[in-house]
PDB file of N, CA and C in Angstrom:
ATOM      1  N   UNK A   1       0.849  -1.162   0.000  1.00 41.00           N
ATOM      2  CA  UNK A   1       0.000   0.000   0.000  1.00 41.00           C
ATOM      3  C   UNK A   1       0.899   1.231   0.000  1.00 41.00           C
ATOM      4  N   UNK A   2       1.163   1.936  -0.989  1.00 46.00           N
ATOM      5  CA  UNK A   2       1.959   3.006  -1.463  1.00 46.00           C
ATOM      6  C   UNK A   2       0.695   4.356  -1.476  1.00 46.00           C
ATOM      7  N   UNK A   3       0.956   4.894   0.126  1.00 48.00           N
ATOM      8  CA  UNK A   3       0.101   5.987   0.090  1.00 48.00           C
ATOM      9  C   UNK A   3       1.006   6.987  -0.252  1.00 48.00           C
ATOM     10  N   UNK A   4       0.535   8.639  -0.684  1.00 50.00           N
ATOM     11  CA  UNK A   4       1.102  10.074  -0.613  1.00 50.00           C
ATOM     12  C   UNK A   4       0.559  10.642   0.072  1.00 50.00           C
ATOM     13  N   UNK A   5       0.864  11.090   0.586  1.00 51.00           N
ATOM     14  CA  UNK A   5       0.516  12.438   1.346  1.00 51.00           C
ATOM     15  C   UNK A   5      -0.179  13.533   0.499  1.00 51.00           C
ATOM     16  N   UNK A   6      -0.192  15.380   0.910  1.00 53.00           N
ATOM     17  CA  UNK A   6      -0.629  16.167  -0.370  1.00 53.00           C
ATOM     18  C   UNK A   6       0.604  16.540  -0.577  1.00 53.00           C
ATOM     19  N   UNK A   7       1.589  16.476   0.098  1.00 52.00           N
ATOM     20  CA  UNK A   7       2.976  16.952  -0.907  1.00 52.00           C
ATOM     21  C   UNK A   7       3.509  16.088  -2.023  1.00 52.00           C
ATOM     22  N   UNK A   8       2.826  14.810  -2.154  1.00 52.00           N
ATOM     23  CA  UNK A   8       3.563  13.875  -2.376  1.00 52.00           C
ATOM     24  C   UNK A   8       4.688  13.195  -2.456  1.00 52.00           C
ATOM     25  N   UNK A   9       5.200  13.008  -0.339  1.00 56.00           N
ATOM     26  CA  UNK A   9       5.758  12.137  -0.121  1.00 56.00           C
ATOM     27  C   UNK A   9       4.593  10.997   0.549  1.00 56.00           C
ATOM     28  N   UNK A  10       5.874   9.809   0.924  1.00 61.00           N
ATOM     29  CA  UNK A  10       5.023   9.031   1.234  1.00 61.00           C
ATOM     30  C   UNK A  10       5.114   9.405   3.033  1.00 61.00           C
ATOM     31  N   UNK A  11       3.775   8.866   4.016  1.00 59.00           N
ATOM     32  CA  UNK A  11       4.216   9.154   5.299  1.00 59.00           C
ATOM     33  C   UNK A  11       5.381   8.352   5.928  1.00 59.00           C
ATOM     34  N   UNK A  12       5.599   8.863   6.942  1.00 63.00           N
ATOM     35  CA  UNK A  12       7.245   8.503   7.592  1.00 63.00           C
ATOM     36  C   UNK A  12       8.509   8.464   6.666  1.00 63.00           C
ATOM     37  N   UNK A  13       8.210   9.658   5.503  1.00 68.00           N
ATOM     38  CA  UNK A  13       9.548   9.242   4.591  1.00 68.00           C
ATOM     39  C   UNK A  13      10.521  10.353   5.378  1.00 68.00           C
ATOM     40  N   UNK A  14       9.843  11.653   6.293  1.00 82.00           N
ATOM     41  CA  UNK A  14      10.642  12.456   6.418  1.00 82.00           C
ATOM     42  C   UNK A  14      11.604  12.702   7.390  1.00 82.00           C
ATOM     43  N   UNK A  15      13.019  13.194   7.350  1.00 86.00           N
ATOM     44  CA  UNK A  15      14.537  12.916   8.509  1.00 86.00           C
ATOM     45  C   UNK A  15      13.438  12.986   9.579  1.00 86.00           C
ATOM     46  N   UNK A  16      12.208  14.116  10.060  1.00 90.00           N
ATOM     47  CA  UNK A  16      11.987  14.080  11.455  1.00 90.00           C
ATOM     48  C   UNK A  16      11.506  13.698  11.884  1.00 90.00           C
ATOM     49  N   UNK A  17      10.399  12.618  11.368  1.00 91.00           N
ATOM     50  CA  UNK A  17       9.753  11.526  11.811  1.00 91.00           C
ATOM     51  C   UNK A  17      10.645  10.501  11.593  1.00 91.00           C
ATOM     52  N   UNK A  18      11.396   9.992  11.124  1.00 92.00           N
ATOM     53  CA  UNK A  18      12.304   9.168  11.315  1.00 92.00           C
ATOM     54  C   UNK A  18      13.052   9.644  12.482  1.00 92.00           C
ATOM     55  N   UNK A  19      13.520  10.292  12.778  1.00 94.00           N
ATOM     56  CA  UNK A  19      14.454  11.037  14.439  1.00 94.00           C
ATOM     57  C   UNK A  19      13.623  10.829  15.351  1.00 94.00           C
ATOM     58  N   UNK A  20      12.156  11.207  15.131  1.00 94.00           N
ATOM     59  CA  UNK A  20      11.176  10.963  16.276  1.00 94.00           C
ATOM     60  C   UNK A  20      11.134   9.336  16.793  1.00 94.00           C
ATOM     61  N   UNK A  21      11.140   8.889  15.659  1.00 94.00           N
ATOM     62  CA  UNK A  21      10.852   7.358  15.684  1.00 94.00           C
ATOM     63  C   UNK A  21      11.815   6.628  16.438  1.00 94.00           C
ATOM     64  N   UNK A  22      12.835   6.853  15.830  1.00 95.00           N
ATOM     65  CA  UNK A  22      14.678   6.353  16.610  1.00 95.00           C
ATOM     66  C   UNK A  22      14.228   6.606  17.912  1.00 95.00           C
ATOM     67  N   UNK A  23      14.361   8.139  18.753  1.00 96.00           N
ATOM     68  CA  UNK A  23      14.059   8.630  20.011  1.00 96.00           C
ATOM     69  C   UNK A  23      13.379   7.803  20.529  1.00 96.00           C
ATOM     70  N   UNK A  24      11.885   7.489  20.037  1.00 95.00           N
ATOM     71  CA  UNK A  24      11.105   6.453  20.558  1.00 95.00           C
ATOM     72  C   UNK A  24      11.595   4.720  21.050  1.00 95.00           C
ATOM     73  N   UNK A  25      12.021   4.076  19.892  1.00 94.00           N
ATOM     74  CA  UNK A  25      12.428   3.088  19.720  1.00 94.00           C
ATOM     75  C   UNK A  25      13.846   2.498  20.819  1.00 94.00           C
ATOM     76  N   UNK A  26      14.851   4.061  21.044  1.00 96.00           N
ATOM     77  CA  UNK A  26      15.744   3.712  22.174  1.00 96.00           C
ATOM     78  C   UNK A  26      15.453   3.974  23.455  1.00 96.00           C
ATOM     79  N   UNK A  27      14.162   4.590  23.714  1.00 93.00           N
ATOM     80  CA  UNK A  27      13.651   5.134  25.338  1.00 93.00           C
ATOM     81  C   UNK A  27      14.261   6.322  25.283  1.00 93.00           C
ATOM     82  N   UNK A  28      14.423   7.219  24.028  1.00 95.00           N
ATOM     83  CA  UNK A  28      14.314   8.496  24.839  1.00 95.00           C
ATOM     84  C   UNK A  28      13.107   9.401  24.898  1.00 95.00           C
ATOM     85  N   UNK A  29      12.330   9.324  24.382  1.00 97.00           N
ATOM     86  CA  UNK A  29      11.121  10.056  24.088  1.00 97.00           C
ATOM     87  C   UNK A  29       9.493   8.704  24.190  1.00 97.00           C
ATOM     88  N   UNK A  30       8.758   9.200  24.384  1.00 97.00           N
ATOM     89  CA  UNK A  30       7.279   8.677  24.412  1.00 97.00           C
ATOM     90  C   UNK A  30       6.390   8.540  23.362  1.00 97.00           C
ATOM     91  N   UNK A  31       5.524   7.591  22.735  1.00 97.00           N
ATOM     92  CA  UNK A  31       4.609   8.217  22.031  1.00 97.00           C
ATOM     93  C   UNK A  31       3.622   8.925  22.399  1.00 97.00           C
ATOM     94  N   UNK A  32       3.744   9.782  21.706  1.00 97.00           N
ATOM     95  CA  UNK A  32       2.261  11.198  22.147  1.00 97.00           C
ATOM     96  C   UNK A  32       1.208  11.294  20.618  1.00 97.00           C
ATOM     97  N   UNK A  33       0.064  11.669  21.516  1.00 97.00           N
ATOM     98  CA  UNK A  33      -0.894  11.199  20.512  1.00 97.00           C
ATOM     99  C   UNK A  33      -1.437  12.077  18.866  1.00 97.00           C
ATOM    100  N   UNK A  34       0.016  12.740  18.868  1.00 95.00           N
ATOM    101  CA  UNK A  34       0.620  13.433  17.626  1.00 95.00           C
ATOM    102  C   UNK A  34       1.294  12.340  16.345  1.00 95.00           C
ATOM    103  N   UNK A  35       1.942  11.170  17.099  1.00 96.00           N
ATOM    104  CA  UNK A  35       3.000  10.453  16.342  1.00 96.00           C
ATOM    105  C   UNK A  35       2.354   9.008  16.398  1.00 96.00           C
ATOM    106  N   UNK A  36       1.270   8.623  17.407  1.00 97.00           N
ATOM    107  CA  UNK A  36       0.275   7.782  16.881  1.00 97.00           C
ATOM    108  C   UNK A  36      -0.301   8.160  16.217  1.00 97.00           C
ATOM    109  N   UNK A  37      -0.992   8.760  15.270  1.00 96.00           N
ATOM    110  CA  UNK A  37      -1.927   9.115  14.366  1.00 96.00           C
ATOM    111  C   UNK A  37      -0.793   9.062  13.152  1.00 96.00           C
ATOM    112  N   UNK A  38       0.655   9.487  13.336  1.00 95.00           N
ATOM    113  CA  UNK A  38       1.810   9.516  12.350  1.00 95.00           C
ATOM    114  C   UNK A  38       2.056   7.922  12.346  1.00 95.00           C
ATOM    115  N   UNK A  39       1.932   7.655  12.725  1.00 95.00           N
ATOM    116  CA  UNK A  39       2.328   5.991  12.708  1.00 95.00           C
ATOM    117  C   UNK A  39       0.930   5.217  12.529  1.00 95.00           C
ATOM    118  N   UNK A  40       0.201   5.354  12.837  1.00 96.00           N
ATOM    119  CA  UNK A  40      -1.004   5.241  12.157  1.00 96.00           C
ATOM    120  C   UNK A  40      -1.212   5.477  10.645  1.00 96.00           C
ATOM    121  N   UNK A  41      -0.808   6.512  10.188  1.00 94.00           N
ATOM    122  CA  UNK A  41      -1.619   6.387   8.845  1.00 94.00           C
ATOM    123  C   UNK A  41       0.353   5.980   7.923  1.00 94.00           C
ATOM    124  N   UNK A  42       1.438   5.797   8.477  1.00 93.00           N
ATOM    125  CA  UNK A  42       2.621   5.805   7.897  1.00 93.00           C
ATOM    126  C   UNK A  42       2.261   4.053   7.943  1.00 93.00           C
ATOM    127  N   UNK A  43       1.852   3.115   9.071  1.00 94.00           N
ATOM    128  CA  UNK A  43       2.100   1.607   9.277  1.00 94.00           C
ATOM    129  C   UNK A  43       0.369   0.961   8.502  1.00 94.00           C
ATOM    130  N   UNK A  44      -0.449   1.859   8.413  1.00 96.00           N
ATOM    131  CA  UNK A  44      -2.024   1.500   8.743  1.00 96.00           C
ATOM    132  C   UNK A  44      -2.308   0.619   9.878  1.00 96.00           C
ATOM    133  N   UNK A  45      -1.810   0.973  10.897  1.00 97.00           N
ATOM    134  CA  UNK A  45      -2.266   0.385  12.593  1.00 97.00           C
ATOM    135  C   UNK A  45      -3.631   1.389  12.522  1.00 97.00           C
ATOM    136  N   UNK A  46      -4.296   0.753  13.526  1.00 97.00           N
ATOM    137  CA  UNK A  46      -5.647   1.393  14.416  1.00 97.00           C
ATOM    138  C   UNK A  46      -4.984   2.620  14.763  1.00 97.00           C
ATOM    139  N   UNK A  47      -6.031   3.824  14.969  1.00 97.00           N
ATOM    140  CA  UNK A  47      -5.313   5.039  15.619  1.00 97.00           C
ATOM    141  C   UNK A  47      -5.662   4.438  17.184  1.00 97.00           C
ATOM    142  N   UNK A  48      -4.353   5.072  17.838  1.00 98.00           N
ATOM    143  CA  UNK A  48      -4.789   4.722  19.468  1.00 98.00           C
ATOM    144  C   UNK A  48      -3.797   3.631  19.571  1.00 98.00           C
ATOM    145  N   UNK A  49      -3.352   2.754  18.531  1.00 98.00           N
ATOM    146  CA  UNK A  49      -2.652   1.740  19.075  1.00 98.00           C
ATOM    147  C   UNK A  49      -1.166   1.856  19.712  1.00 98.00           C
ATOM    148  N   UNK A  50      -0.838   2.651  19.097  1.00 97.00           N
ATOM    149  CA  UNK A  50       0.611   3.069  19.807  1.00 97.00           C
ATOM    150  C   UNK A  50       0.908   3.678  21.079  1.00 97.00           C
ATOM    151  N   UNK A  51      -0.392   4.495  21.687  1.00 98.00           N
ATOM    152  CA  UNK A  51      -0.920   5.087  22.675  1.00 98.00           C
ATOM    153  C   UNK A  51      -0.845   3.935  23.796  1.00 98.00           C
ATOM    154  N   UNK A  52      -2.203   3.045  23.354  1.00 98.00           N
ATOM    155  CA  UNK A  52      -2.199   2.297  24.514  1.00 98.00           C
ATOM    156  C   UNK A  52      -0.828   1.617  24.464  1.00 98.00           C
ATOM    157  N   UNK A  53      -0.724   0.958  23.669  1.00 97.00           N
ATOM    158  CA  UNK A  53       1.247   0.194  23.892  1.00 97.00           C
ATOM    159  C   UNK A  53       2.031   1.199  24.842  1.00 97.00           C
ATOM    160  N   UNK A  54       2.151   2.472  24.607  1.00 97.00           N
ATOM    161  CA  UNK A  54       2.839   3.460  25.513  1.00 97.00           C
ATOM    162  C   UNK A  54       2.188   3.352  26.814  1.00 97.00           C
ATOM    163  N   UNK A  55       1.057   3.643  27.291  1.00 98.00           N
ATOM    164  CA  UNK A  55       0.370   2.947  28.898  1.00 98.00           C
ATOM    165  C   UNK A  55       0.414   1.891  29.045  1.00 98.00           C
ATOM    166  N   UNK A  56       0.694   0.626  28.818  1.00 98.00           N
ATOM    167  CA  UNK A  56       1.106  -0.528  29.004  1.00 98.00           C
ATOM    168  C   UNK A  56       2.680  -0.262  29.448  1.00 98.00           C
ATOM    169  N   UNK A  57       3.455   0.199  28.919  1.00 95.00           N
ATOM    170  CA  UNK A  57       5.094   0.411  29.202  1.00 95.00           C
ATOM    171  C   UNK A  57       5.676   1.464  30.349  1.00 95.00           C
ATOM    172  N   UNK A  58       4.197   2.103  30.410  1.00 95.00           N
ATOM    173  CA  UNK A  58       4.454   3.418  31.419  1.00 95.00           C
ATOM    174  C   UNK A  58       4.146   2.414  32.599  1.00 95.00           C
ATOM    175  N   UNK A  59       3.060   1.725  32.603  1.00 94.00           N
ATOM    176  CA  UNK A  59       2.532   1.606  33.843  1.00 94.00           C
ATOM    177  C   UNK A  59       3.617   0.304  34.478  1.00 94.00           C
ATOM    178  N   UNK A  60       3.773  -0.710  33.425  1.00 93.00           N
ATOM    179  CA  UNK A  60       5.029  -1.690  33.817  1.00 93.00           C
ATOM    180  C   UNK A  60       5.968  -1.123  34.340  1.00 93.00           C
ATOM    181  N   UNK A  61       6.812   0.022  33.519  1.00 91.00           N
ATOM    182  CA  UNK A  61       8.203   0.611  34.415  1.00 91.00           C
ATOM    183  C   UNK A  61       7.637   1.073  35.721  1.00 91.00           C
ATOM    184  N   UNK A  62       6.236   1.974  36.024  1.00 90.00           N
ATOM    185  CA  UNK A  62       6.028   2.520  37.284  1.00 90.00           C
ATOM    186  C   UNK A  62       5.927   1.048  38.056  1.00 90.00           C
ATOM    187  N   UNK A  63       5.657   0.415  37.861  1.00 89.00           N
ATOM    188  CA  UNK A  63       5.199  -1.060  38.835  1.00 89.00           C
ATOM    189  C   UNK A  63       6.612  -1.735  39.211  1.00 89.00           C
ATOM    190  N   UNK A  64       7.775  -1.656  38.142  1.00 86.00           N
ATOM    191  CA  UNK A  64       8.976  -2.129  38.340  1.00 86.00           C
ATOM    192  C   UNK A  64      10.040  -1.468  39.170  1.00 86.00           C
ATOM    193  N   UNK A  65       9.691   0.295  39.168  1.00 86.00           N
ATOM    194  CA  UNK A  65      10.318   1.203  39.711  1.00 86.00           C
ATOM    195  C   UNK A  65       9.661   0.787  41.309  1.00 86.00           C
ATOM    196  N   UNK A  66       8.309   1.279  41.800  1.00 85.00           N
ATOM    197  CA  UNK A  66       8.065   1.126  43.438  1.00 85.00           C
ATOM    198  C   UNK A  66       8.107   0.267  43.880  1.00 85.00           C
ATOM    199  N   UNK A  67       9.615   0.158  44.646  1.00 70.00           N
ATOM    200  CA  UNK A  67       9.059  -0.826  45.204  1.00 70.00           C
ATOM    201  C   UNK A  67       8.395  -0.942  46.632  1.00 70.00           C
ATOM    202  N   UNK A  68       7.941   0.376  47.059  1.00 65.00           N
ATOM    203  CA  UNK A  68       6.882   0.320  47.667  1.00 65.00           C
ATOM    204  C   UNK A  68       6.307   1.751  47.651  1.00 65.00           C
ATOM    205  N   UNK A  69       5.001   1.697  48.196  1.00 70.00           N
ATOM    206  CA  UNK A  69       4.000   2.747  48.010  1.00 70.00           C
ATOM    207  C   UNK A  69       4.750   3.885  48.746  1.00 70.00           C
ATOM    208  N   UNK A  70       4.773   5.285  48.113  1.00 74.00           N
ATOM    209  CA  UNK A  70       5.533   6.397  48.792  1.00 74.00           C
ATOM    210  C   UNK A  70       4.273   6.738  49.794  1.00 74.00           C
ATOM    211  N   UNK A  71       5.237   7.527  51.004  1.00 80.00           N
ATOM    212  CA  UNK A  71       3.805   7.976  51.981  1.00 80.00           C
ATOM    213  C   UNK A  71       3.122   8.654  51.995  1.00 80.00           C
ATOM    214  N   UNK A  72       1.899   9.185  51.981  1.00 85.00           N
ATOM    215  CA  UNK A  72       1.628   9.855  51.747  1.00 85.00           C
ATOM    216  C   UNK A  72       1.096  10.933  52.649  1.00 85.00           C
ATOM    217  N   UNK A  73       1.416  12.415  53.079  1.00 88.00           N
ATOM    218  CA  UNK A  73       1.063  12.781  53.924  1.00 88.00           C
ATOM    219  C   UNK A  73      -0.238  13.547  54.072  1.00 88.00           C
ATOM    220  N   UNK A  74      -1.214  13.918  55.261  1.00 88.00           N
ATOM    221  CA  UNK A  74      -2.464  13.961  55.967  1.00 88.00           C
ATOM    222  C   UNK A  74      -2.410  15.354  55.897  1.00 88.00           C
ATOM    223  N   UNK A  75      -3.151  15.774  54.997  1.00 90.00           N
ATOM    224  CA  UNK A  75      -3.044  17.586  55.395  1.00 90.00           C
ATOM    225  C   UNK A  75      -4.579  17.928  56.770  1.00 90.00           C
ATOM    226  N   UNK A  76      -3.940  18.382  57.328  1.00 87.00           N
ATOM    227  CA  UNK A  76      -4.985  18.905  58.198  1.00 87.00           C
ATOM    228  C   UNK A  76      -5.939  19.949  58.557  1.00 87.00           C
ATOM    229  N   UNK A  77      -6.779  19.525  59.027  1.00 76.00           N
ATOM    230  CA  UNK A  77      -8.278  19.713  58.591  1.00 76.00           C
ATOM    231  C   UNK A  77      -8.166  21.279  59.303  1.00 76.00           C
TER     232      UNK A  77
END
């Protein structure tokens, strides 16, 4: 499936979505729901799918990071 865009490139052909992508791919950056919709119409995935994959990975590292509940303090009344 050889889509164009209206400039006619194709999506994800360009250096900064490719840089975005790398960033992503080594843990330095997140997907945000700018570059799912870019990866969405560049892969034809569901929109949203890259999203939830990103809350799945957020919530694993937070679960791997505590290892116990921080305290939380009582503001008073």
């Amino acid at each position: 499936m050889d889509r164009e865009d209206s400039s006619g490139s194709r999506p994800g052909s360009s250096p900064t979505f490719q840089h975005q992508v790398s960033r992503i791919l080594h843990g330095h950056a997140a997907v945000t729901a700018d570059m799912d919709l870019r990866l969405h119409e560049a892969l034809g995935t569901s929109a949203g799918y890259w999203l939830r994959l990103q809350a799945q990975r957020d919530l694993w590292t937070a679960g791997v990071r505590a290892k116990e509940p921080a305290p939380v303090a009582r503001i008073a009344a």
